[in-house]
Amino acid sequence: YVMMMNQVIKNILDKADDLECVPMQIDLVILGKKHKRAGDGDKDDDEVDEDDFDEDDSDDEDDENFFATVNASTRMKATVPLANPLPDESMCAFLKKSKIEVDEDKISHLDVARSTRTVQEKIISKIGKQRNKRLVIVIDRSQKKDDEDSKGNDNDNDEDSKDNDKDDMDDLLMFQLGSDKWDNIAEDANEMHYGWKTKMALLPSIKNRDKGMSDNYIGGSTDIGDSGFVFSFHIKEKDRIKCD
């Protein structure tokens, strides 16, 4: 999807009249599929079993025992709680409940041509020829499990093939946050200005949505679910684009 966005931006800049849409910032957020941990048994992820540690792993502070303890904690699949777990509903439903105007569609990494065209048309429709705009694009795959891409591809049944095509589709969500502070780029913006916006505000706060907080967001400086990925395009001129 990141490589697809490279092509989308190139196409837009190649066709833009006098580059009236730049400078522009596009923040791409990919919410990955839910992962099934290999070797999961009946034991809870956070449950510590003394048998997971070697007998020689004492509380001594020497390097050898320290790394043995780290390795043991990896084997027992110890985890750190997420700061921002994804909402129970889909991200699209969450954004709409947060009063964000969302342009939505379906795309697939298996159909690059159609997906590229869909994203390109929506960006042009959303931004038009406005300068100094910032746009957030979320590709939501979080409602899937990590084994869905591999199922049914060797099946010749037409109905099954159609169902598998639907399974390959991901939610495309395109929006601005509805605040001049986050939706616009300053005329004299430097590189830190672009990065600061990505770091501070990509989505409405998942935890504080119902607390009446009007300017509360989460950004790339913290986790967004357990498999979120953020890639930012700072499009200053046709031949001057930085990725962060």
Coordinates of N, CA and C in Angstrom, one line a residue:
Y1 N 0.8 -1.2 0.0 CA 0.0 0.0 0.0 C 0.9 1.3 0.0
V2 N 2.0 1.2 0.6 CA 2.9 2.4 0.6 C 3.4 2.7 -0.8
M3 N 3.8 1.6 -1.5 CA 4.3 1.8 -2.9 C 3.1 2.2 -3.8
M4 N 1.9 1.8 -3.5 CA 0.8 2.3 -4.3 C 0.6 3.8 -4.1
M5 N 0.8 4.2 -2.8 CA 0.6 5.7 -2.5 C 1.7 6.5 -3.3
N6 N 2.9 5.9 -3.4 CA 4.0 6.6 -4.2 C 3.4 6.9 -5.6
Q7 N 2.8 5.9 -6.2 CA 2.3 6.0 -7.6 C 1.2 7.0 -7.6
V8 N 0.3 6.9 -6.6 CA -0.8 7.9 -6.6 C -0.3 9.3 -6.5
I9 N 0.6 9.6 -5.7 CA 1.1 11.0 -5.6 C 1.8 11.4 -6.9
K10 N 2.6 10.5 -7.5 CA 3.2 10.8 -8.8 C 2.2 11.2 -9.8
N11 N 1.1 10.4 -9.9 CA 0.1 10.6 -10.9 C -0.6 12.0 -10.7
I12 N -0.9 12.3 -9.4 CA -1.5 13.6 -9.1 C -0.6 14.7 -9.5
L13 N 0.6 14.7 -9.2 CA 1.6 15.7 -9.5 C 1.8 15.9 -11.0
D14 N 1.8 14.7 -11.7 CA 2.0 14.8 -13.1 C 0.8 15.5 -13.9
K15 N -0.3 15.4 -13.3 CA -1.5 15.9 -13.9 C -2.0 17.3 -13.4
A16 N -1.4 17.7 -12.3 CA -1.8 18.9 -11.6 C -1.5 20.1 -12.5
D17 N -2.4 21.0 -12.7 CA -2.2 22.3 -13.4 C -1.4 23.3 -12.5
D18 N -0.2 23.6 -12.9 CA 0.6 24.5 -12.2 C 0.8 24.1 -10.7
L19 N 0.6 22.8 -10.4 CA 0.9 22.3 -9.1 C 0.1 23.1 -8.0
E20 N -1.2 23.4 -8.3 CA -1.9 24.2 -7.4 C -2.3 23.5 -6.1
C21 N -2.0 22.2 -6.0 CA -2.4 21.5 -4.8 C -1.2 21.3 -3.8
V22 N 0.0 21.8 -4.2 CA 1.1 21.7 -3.3 C 1.5 23.1 -2.7
P23 N 2.0 23.1 -1.5 CA 2.4 22.0 -0.7 C 1.2 21.2 -0.1
M24 N 1.4 20.0 0.2 CA 0.3 19.1 0.7 C 1.0 18.0 1.6
Q25 N 0.3 17.6 2.6 CA 0.7 16.5 3.5 C -0.3 15.4 3.5
I26 N 0.2 14.2 3.2 CA -0.7 13.0 3.3 C -0.1 12.0 4.3
D27 N -0.9 11.8 5.4 CA -0.5 10.8 6.4 C -1.3 9.5 6.2
L28 N -0.5 8.4 5.9 CA -1.1 7.1 5.7 C -1.0 6.3 6.9
V29 N -2.1 5.8 7.4 CA -2.2 4.9 8.5 C -2.7 3.5 8.1
I30 N -2.0 2.5 8.3 CA -2.4 1.2 8.0 C -2.7 0.4 9.3
L31 N -3.9 0.0 9.5 CA -4.2 -0.8 10.7 C -4.2 -2.3 10.3
G32 N -3.2 -3.0 10.8 CA -3.0 -4.3 10.3 C -4.0 -5.3 10.8
K33 N -3.9 -6.5 10.3 CA -4.8 -7.6 10.7 C -4.5 -8.1 12.1
K34 N -5.5 -8.6 12.7 CA -5.4 -9.2 14.0 C -4.5 -10.4 13.9
H35 N -3.5 -10.6 14.7 CA -2.5 -11.6 14.6 C -2.9 -12.8 15.5
K36 N -2.7 -14.0 15.0 CA -2.8 -15.2 15.8 C -1.4 -15.6 16.2
R37 N -1.1 -15.6 17.5 CA 0.2 -15.9 17.9 C 0.6 -17.4 17.7
A38 N 1.7 -17.6 17.2 CA 2.1 -19.0 17.0 C 2.4 -19.7 18.3
G39 N 1.9 -20.9 18.4 CA 2.1 -21.7 19.6 C 1.2 -21.4 20.8
D40 N 0.2 -20.6 20.5 CA -0.7 -20.3 21.6 C -1.4 -21.5 22.2
G41 N -1.3 -21.6 23.5 CA -2.0 -22.8 24.1 C -3.1 -22.2 25.0
D42 N -3.3 -23.0 26.1 CA -4.4 -22.6 27.0 C -3.9 -21.5 28.0
K43 N -2.6 -21.2 28.1 CA -2.1 -20.3 29.0 C -2.3 -18.9 28.6
D44 N -2.7 -18.0 29.5 CA -2.8 -16.6 29.2 C -1.5 -16.0 28.8
D45 N -1.6 -15.0 27.9 CA -0.3 -14.3 27.4 C 0.5 -13.8 28.6
D46 N -0.2 -13.2 29.6 CA 0.5 -12.5 30.7 C 0.8 -13.4 31.9
E47 N 0.4 -14.7 31.8 CA 0.6 -15.6 32.8 C 2.1 -16.1 32.9
V48 N 2.7 -16.0 34.1 CA 4.1 -16.3 34.2 C 4.2 -17.7 34.9
D49 N 4.9 -18.6 34.2 CA 5.1 -20.0 34.7 C 6.6 -20.1 35.1
E50 N 6.8 -20.5 36.3 CA 8.2 -20.7 36.7 C 9.0 -21.6 35.9
D51 N 8.3 -22.6 35.3 CA 9.0 -23.5 34.4 C 9.5 -22.9 33.1
D52 N 9.0 -21.7 32.8 CA 9.5 -21.0 31.6 C 11.0 -20.5 31.8
F53 N 11.4 -20.4 33.0 CA 12.8 -19.9 33.3 C 13.7 -21.1 33.5
D54 N 14.9 -21.0 33.1 CA 15.9 -22.0 33.4 C 16.2 -22.0 34.9
E55 N 16.6 -23.1 35.4 CA 16.9 -23.2 36.8 C 18.1 -22.2 37.2
D56 N 19.0 -22.0 36.3 CA 20.1 -21.1 36.6 C 19.8 -19.6 36.6
D57 N 18.6 -19.3 36.2 CA 18.2 -17.9 36.0 C 17.9 -17.3 37.4
S58 N 18.9 -16.9 38.1 CA 18.7 -16.3 39.5 C 18.5 -14.8 39.3
D59 N 18.5 -14.2 40.4 CA 18.3 -12.7 40.4 C 19.6 -12.0 40.4
D60 N 20.7 -12.7 40.1 CA 22.0 -12.0 40.0 C 21.9 -11.0 38.9
E61 N 22.7 -9.9 39.1 CA 22.6 -8.8 38.1 C 23.7 -8.9 37.0
D62 N 24.3 -10.0 36.9 CA 25.3 -10.1 35.8 C 24.6 -10.2 34.4
D63 N 25.3 -9.9 33.4 CA 24.7 -9.8 32.0 C 24.1 -11.2 31.6
E64 N 24.8 -12.3 31.9 CA 24.4 -13.6 31.5 C 22.9 -13.9 32.0
N65 N 22.7 -13.7 33.2 CA 21.4 -14.0 33.8 C 20.4 -12.9 33.3
F66 N 20.8 -11.7 33.1 CA 19.9 -10.7 32.6 C 19.3 -11.1 31.3
F67 N 20.2 -11.5 30.3 CA 19.7 -11.8 29.0 C 18.9 -13.2 29.0
A68 N 19.3 -14.1 30.0 CA 18.5 -15.3 30.1 C 17.1 -15.0 30.5
T69 N 16.9 -14.0 31.4 CA 15.6 -13.6 31.8 C 14.8 -13.0 30.7
V70 N 15.5 -12.1 29.9 CA 14.8 -11.5 28.7 C 14.4 -12.6 27.8
N71 N 15.2 -13.5 27.5 CA 14.9 -14.6 26.6 C 13.7 -15.4 27.1
A72 N 13.7 -15.7 28.4 CA 12.6 -16.4 29.0 C 11.3 -15.7 28.9
S73 N 11.3 -14.4 29.1 CA 10.1 -13.6 29.0 C 9.6 -13.6 27.6
T74 N 10.5 -13.7 26.6 CA 10.1 -13.8 25.2 C 9.4 -15.1 25.0
R75 N 9.9 -16.2 25.5 CA 9.4 -17.5 25.3 C 8.0 -17.6 26.0
M76 N 7.8 -16.9 27.1 CA 6.5 -17.0 27.8 C 5.5 -16.0 27.2
K77 N 5.9 -15.2 26.2 CA 5.0 -14.3 25.4 C 4.5 -13.2 26.4
A78 N 5.4 -12.7 27.2 CA 5.0 -11.5 28.1 C 4.7 -10.3 27.2
T79 N 3.7 -9.6 27.5 CA 3.3 -8.4 26.7 C 3.1 -7.2 27.5
V80 N 3.2 -6.0 26.8 CA 3.0 -4.7 27.4 C 1.6 -4.2 27.0
P81 N 0.8 -3.8 27.9 CA -0.6 -3.3 27.5 C -0.5 -2.2 26.5
L82 N -1.5 -2.2 25.6 CA -1.6 -1.1 24.6 C -2.0 0.2 25.2
A83 N -1.5 1.3 24.8 CA -1.9 2.6 25.2 C -3.3 2.9 24.5
N84 N -3.4 2.5 23.3 CA -4.6 2.8 22.4 C -5.1 1.6 21.7
P85 N -5.8 0.7 22.4 CA -6.4 -0.4 21.7 C -7.5 0.1 20.7
L86 N -7.7 -0.6 19.6 CA -8.6 -0.2 18.7 C -10.1 -0.3 19.2
P87 N -11.0 0.6 18.7 CA -12.4 0.5 19.2 C -13.0 -0.8 18.8
D88 N -14.0 -1.2 19.6 CA -14.7 -2.5 19.3 C -15.4 -2.5 17.9
E89 N -15.9 -1.4 17.6 CA -16.6 -1.2 16.3 C -15.5 -1.0 15.2
S90 N -15.9 -1.0 14.0 CA -14.9 -0.7 12.9 C -14.4 0.7 13.0
M91 N -13.2 1.0 12.5 CA -12.6 2.3 12.5 C -13.5 3.3 11.8
C92 N -14.2 2.9 10.7 CA -15.1 3.8 10.0 C -16.2 4.3 11.0
A93 N -16.8 3.3 11.7 CA -17.9 3.6 12.6 C -17.4 4.5 13.7
F94 N -16.2 4.2 14.2 CA -15.7 5.1 15.3 C -15.5 6.5 14.8
L95 N -15.0 6.7 13.6 CA -14.7 8.1 13.1 C -16.1 8.8 12.9
K96 N -17.1 8.1 12.4 CA -18.3 8.8 12.2 C -19.0 9.1 13.5
K97 N -18.8 8.3 14.5 CA -19.4 8.6 15.9 C -18.6 9.8 16.5
S98 N -17.4 10.0 16.0 CA -16.6 11.1 16.5 C -16.8 12.4 15.7
K99 N -17.8 12.3 14.8 CA -18.2 13.5 14.0 C -17.2 13.9 13.0
I100 N -16.4 12.9 12.5 CA -15.5 13.1 11.4 C -16.1 12.8 10.1
E101 N -16.0 13.7 9.1 CA -16.6 13.4 7.7 C -15.6 12.5 7.0
V102 N -16.1 11.3 6.7 CA -15.2 10.3 6.1 C -15.7 9.9 4.7
D103 N -14.7 10.0 3.8 CA -14.9 9.4 2.4 C -14.4 8.0 2.5
E104 N -15.3 7.0 2.2 CA -15.0 5.6 2.4 C -15.1 4.8 1.1
D105 N -14.3 3.8 1.0 CA -14.4 2.9 -0.2 C -13.7 1.6 0.2
K106 N -13.6 0.7 -0.8 CA -13.0 -0.6 -0.6 C -11.8 -0.7 -1.6
I107 N -10.6 -1.2 -1.1 CA -9.5 -1.4 -2.0 C -8.9 -2.7 -1.6
S108 N -8.0 -3.2 -2.5 CA -7.3 -4.4 -2.3 C -5.8 -4.3 -2.7
H109 N -4.9 -4.9 -2.0 CA -3.5 -4.9 -2.4 C -3.3 -5.9 -3.5
L110 N -4.3 -6.7 -3.8 CA -4.2 -7.7 -4.9 C -4.7 -7.1 -6.2
D111 N -5.3 -5.9 -6.2 CA -5.8 -5.2 -7.4 C -5.2 -3.8 -7.4
V112 N -4.0 -3.7 -7.7 CA -3.2 -2.4 -7.5 C -3.8 -1.4 -8.5
A113 N -4.1 -1.7 -9.7 CA -4.6 -0.7 -10.7 C -5.9 -0.1 -10.2
R114 N -6.8 -0.9 -9.8 CA -8.1 -0.3 -9.3 C -7.9 0.5 -8.0
S115 N -7.2 -0.1 -7.1 CA -6.9 0.6 -5.8 C -6.2 2.0 -6.0
T116 N -5.2 2.0 -6.9 CA -4.5 3.2 -7.2 C -5.5 4.3 -7.8
R117 N -6.3 3.9 -8.7 CA -7.3 4.8 -9.3 C -8.3 5.3 -8.3
T118 N -8.8 4.4 -7.4 CA -9.7 4.8 -6.4 C -9.2 5.8 -5.4
V119 N -8.0 5.6 -4.9 CA -7.3 6.5 -4.0 C -7.0 7.8 -4.6
Q120 N -6.5 7.8 -5.8 CA -6.2 9.0 -6.6 C -7.4 9.9 -6.8
E121 N -8.5 9.3 -7.2 CA -9.7 10.1 -7.5 C -10.3 10.7 -6.2
K122 N -10.2 10.0 -5.1 CA -10.7 10.5 -3.8 C -9.9 11.6 -3.3
I123 N -8.5 11.5 -3.5 CA -7.7 12.6 -3.0 C -8.0 13.9 -3.8
I124 N -8.1 13.7 -5.1 CA -8.4 14.9 -6.0 C -9.7 15.5 -5.6
S125 N -10.7 14.6 -5.3 CA -12.0 15.1 -5.0 C -12.0 15.8 -3.6
K126 N -11.2 15.3 -2.7 CA -11.1 15.9 -1.3 C -10.3 17.2 -1.3
I127 N -9.2 17.2 -1.9 CA -8.3 18.4 -1.9 C -8.5 19.3 -3.0
G128 N -8.8 18.8 -4.2 CA -8.9 19.7 -5.4 C -7.7 20.4 -5.6
K129 N -7.8 21.7 -5.8 CA -6.6 22.6 -6.1 C -6.3 23.5 -4.9
Q130 N -6.6 23.0 -3.7 CA -6.3 23.8 -2.5 C -4.9 23.5 -2.1
R131 N -4.2 24.6 -1.7 CA -2.9 24.5 -1.2 C -2.9 24.3 0.3
N132 N -1.7 23.9 0.8 CA -1.4 23.8 2.2 C -2.5 23.0 3.0
K133 N -2.9 21.9 2.4 CA -3.8 21.0 3.1 C -3.2 19.7 3.6
R134 N -3.7 19.2 4.6 CA -3.3 17.9 5.2 C -4.4 16.9 5.2
L135 N -4.1 15.7 4.8 CA -5.1 14.7 4.6 C -4.7 13.4 5.3
V136 N -5.6 12.8 6.0 CA -5.3 11.5 6.7 C -6.0 10.4 5.9
I137 N -5.2 9.3 5.6 CA -5.8 8.2 4.9 C -5.6 6.9 5.8
V138 N -6.6 6.3 6.1 CA -6.5 5.0 6.9 C -6.9 3.9 6.0
I139 N -6.1 2.9 6.0 CA -6.5 1.6 5.4 C -6.6 0.6 6.5
D140 N -7.9 0.2 6.7 CA -8.3 -0.6 7.9 C -8.4 -2.1 7.5
R141 N -7.4 -2.8 8.1 CA -7.5 -4.3 7.9 C -7.7 -5.0 9.2
S142 N -8.1 -4.2 10.2 CA -8.1 -4.8 11.6 C -9.2 -5.7 11.9
Q143 N -10.2 -5.8 11.0 CA -11.3 -6.7 11.2 C -11.0 -8.1 10.7
K144 N -9.8 -8.3 10.1 CA -9.4 -9.6 9.6 C -8.5 -10.3 10.5
K145 N -8.3 -11.6 10.2 CA -7.3 -12.4 10.9 C -6.2 -12.6 10.0
D146 N -5.0 -12.9 10.5 CA -3.8 -13.0 9.6 C -3.7 -14.2 8.7
D147 N -4.7 -15.1 8.8 CA -4.7 -16.3 7.9 C -5.7 -16.2 6.8
E148 N -6.4 -15.0 6.7 CA -7.4 -14.9 5.7 C -6.9 -14.8 4.3
D149 N -5.8 -14.2 4.0 CA -5.3 -14.0 2.7 C -5.0 -15.4 2.0
S150 N -4.7 -16.4 2.8 CA -4.2 -17.7 2.2 C -5.3 -18.7 2.0
K151 N -6.6 -18.4 2.4 CA -7.6 -19.4 2.3 C -8.3 -19.4 0.9
G152 N -8.5 -20.6 0.5 CA -9.4 -20.8 -0.7 C -8.8 -20.4 -2.0
N153 N -7.5 -20.0 -2.1 CA -7.0 -19.6 -3.4 C -6.9 -20.7 -4.4
D154 N -6.9 -22.0 -4.0 CA -6.7 -23.1 -4.9 C -8.1 -23.7 -5.2
N155 N -9.2 -23.0 -4.9 CA -10.5 -23.6 -5.1 C -11.1 -23.1 -6.4
D156 N -11.6 -24.0 -7.2 CA -12.1 -23.6 -8.5 C -13.6 -23.2 -8.5
N157 N -14.2 -23.3 -7.4 CA -15.6 -22.9 -7.3 C -15.8 -21.4 -7.4
D158 N -16.7 -21.0 -8.4 CA -16.8 -19.6 -8.7 C -17.4 -18.8 -7.5
E159 N -18.3 -19.4 -6.8 CA -18.9 -18.8 -5.6 C -17.9 -18.6 -4.5
D160 N -17.1 -19.6 -4.3 CA -16.0 -19.4 -3.3 C -15.0 -18.4 -3.7
S161 N -14.7 -18.3 -5.0 CA -13.8 -17.3 -5.5 C -14.3 -15.9 -5.3
K162 N -15.6 -15.7 -5.5 CA -16.2 -14.4 -5.2 C -16.2 -14.0 -3.8
D163 N -16.4 -15.0 -2.9 CA -16.3 -14.8 -1.5 C -14.9 -14.4 -1.1
N164 N -13.9 -15.1 -1.7 CA -12.5 -14.8 -1.4 C -12.1 -13.4 -1.8
D165 N -12.7 -13.0 -3.0 CA -12.4 -11.6 -3.5 C -12.9 -10.6 -2.5
K166 N -14.1 -10.8 -1.9 CA -14.6 -9.9 -0.9 C -13.7 -9.9 0.4
D167 N -13.2 -11.0 0.7 CA -12.3 -11.1 1.9 C -11.0 -10.3 1.7
D168 N -10.6 -10.2 0.5 CA -9.3 -9.5 0.2 C -9.5 -8.0 0.2
M169 N -10.7 -7.5 0.3 CA -11.0 -6.0 0.3 C -10.7 -5.4 1.7
D170 N -10.1 -4.2 1.7 CA -9.8 -3.5 2.9 C -10.6 -2.2 2.9
D171 N -10.9 -1.7 4.1 CA -11.6 -0.4 4.2 C -10.6 0.8 3.9
L172 N -11.0 1.6 3.0 CA -10.3 2.9 2.7 C -11.0 4.0 3.3
L173 N -10.4 4.8 4.2 CA -11.0 5.9 4.9 C -10.2 7.1 4.7
M174 N -10.8 8.2 4.2 CA -10.1 9.4 3.9 C -10.8 10.6 4.6
F175 N -10.0 11.4 5.3 CA -10.7 12.4 6.1 C -9.7 13.5 6.5
Q176 N -10.2 14.6 7.0 CA -9.5 15.6 7.8 C -10.1 15.7 9.2
L177 N -9.4 16.2 10.1 CA -9.9 16.1 11.5 C -10.9 17.2 11.9
G178 N -11.1 18.2 10.9 CA -12.1 19.2 11.2 C -11.6 20.4 12.0
S179 N -10.3 20.6 12.1 CA -9.7 21.6 12.8 C -8.6 22.3 12.0
D180 N -8.7 23.6 11.9 CA -7.6 24.3 11.1 C -6.2 24.0 11.6
K181 N -6.1 23.8 12.9 CA -4.8 23.6 13.5 C -4.2 22.3 12.9
W182 N -5.0 21.3 12.6 CA -4.4 20.0 12.1 C -4.6 19.8 10.6
D183 N -5.6 20.5 10.0 CA -5.9 20.2 8.6 C -5.2 21.1 7.7
N184 N -4.5 22.2 8.1 CA -3.8 23.1 7.3 C -2.3 23.1 7.6
I185 N -1.5 23.4 6.6 CA -0.1 23.6 6.8 C 0.3 25.0 6.7
A186 N 1.1 25.5 7.6 CA 1.5 26.9 7.7 C 2.3 27.3 6.4
E187 N 2.1 28.5 6.0 CA 2.8 29.0 4.8 C 4.3 28.9 4.9
D188 N 4.8 29.1 6.0 CA 6.3 29.1 6.2 C 6.7 27.8 7.0
A189 N 6.0 26.7 6.7 CA 6.2 25.5 7.5 C 7.6 24.9 7.2
N190 N 8.3 24.5 8.2 CA 9.5 23.7 8.0 C 9.3 22.3 8.3
E191 N 10.3 21.4 8.2 CA 10.1 20.0 8.2 C 9.5 19.6 9.6
M192 N 9.9 20.2 10.6 CA 9.4 19.9 12.0 C 7.9 20.1 12.1
H193 N 7.4 21.1 11.3 CA 6.0 21.4 11.4 C 5.2 20.2 10.8
Y194 N 5.6 19.6 9.7 CA 5.0 18.5 9.1 C 5.0 17.3 10.1
G195 N 6.2 17.0 10.6 CA 6.4 15.8 11.5 C 5.6 16.0 12.8
W196 N 5.5 17.2 13.3 CA 4.8 17.5 14.5 C 3.3 17.1 14.4
K197 N 2.7 17.5 13.2 CA 1.3 17.1 13.0 C 1.1 15.6 13.0
T198 N 1.9 14.9 12.3 CA 1.8 13.5 12.3 C 2.0 12.9 13.7
K199 N 2.9 13.4 14.4 CA 3.2 12.9 15.7 C 2.0 13.1 16.7
M200 N 1.3 14.2 16.6 CA 0.3 14.6 17.6 C -1.1 14.3 17.2
A201 N -1.5 14.2 15.9 CA -2.9 14.1 15.6 C -3.1 13.3 14.3
L202 N -3.6 12.1 14.4 CA -4.0 11.3 13.3 C -5.4 10.8 13.4
L203 N -5.9 10.5 14.6 CA -7.2 10.1 14.8 C -7.7 10.7 16.1
P204 N -9.1 10.8 16.2 CA -9.6 11.2 17.5 C -9.2 10.3 18.6
S205 N -9.1 10.7 19.8 CA -8.7 9.9 20.9 C -9.7 8.8 21.1
I206 N -9.2 7.5 21.1 CA -10.1 6.4 21.2 C -10.6 6.3 22.7
K207 N -9.8 6.6 23.6 CA -10.1 6.5 25.0 C -11.1 7.7 25.5
N208 N -10.8 8.9 24.9 CA -11.5 10.0 25.4 C -12.6 10.5 24.6
R209 N -13.1 9.7 23.6 CA -14.1 10.1 22.7 C -15.4 10.6 23.4
D210 N -15.8 9.9 24.5 CA -17.0 10.1 25.1 C -16.9 11.1 26.3
K211 N -15.7 11.7 26.5 CA -15.5 12.6 27.6 C -15.7 14.1 27.3
G212 N -16.2 14.4 26.1 CA -16.4 15.8 25.7 C -15.2 16.5 25.5
M213 N -14.1 15.9 25.1 CA -12.8 16.6 24.8 C -12.7 16.9 23.4
S214 N -12.8 18.2 23.0 CA -13.0 18.6 21.6 C -11.7 18.6 20.8
D215 N -10.5 18.7 21.5 CA -9.3 18.7 20.8 C -8.3 17.7 21.4
N216 N -8.8 16.4 21.4 CA -8.0 15.3 21.9 C -7.8 14.3 20.9
Y217 N -6.5 14.0 20.5 CA -6.2 13.1 19.4 C -5.1 12.2 19.8
I218 N -4.9 11.2 19.0 CA -3.7 10.3 19.1 C -3.0 10.4 17.8
G219 N -1.6 10.3 17.9 CA -0.8 10.5 16.7 C 0.2 9.4 16.6
G220 N 1.2 9.6 15.7 CA 2.2 8.6 15.5 C 3.2 8.4 16.6
S221 N 3.1 9.2 17.6 CA 4.1 9.1 18.7 C 3.7 7.9 19.7
T222 N 2.5 7.3 19.5 CA 2.0 6.3 20.4 C 1.5 5.1 19.5
D223 N 1.1 4.0 20.2 CA 0.6 2.9 19.4 C -0.8 3.2 19.0
I224 N -1.2 2.6 17.9 CA -2.6 2.6 17.4 C -3.0 1.2 17.1
G225 N -3.6 0.5 18.1 CA -3.8 -0.9 18.0 C -2.5 -1.6 18.1
D226 N -2.5 -3.0 18.0 CA -1.3 -3.7 18.1 C -0.5 -3.9 16.9
S227 N -1.0 -3.4 15.7 CA -0.2 -3.5 14.5 C -0.5 -2.4 13.6
G228 N -0.5 -1.2 14.1 CA -0.6 0.0 13.3 C 0.7 0.5 12.7
F229 N 0.6 1.1 11.5 CA 1.8 1.5 10.8 C 1.5 2.9 10.2
V230 N 2.4 3.8 10.4 CA 2.2 5.2 9.9 C 3.3 5.6 8.9
F231 N 2.9 6.2 7.8 CA 3.9 6.7 6.8 C 3.4 8.0 6.3
S232 N 4.3 9.0 6.4 CA 3.8 10.4 6.1 C 4.6 10.9 4.8
F233 N 3.8 11.5 3.9 CA 4.3 12.1 2.7 C 4.3 13.6 2.8
H234 N 5.4 14.3 2.8 CA 5.5 15.8 2.8 C 5.8 16.3 1.4
I235 N 4.7 16.7 0.7 CA 4.8 17.0 -0.7 C 5.0 18.5 -0.8
K236 N 6.2 19.0 -1.0 CA 6.4 20.5 -1.0 C 6.4 21.0 -2.4
E237 N 7.1 20.3 -3.3 CA 7.1 20.6 -4.7 C 7.1 19.3 -5.5
K238 N 7.0 19.3 -6.8 CA 6.9 18.1 -7.6 C 8.2 17.3 -7.4
D239 N 9.3 17.9 -7.3 CA 10.6 17.2 -7.2 C 11.1 17.3 -5.8
R240 N 10.3 17.7 -4.8 CA 10.8 17.8 -3.4 C 9.7 17.2 -2.5
I241 N 9.9 15.9 -2.2 CA 8.9 15.2 -1.4 C 9.8 14.4 -0.4
K242 N 9.4 14.6 0.9 CA 10.0 13.8 2.0 C 9.0 12.8 2.6
C243 N 9.5 11.6 2.9 CA 8.7 10.6 3.5 C 9.2 10.4 5.0
D244 N 8.3 10.3 5.9 CA 8.7 10.2 7.3 C 7.9 9.0 7.9

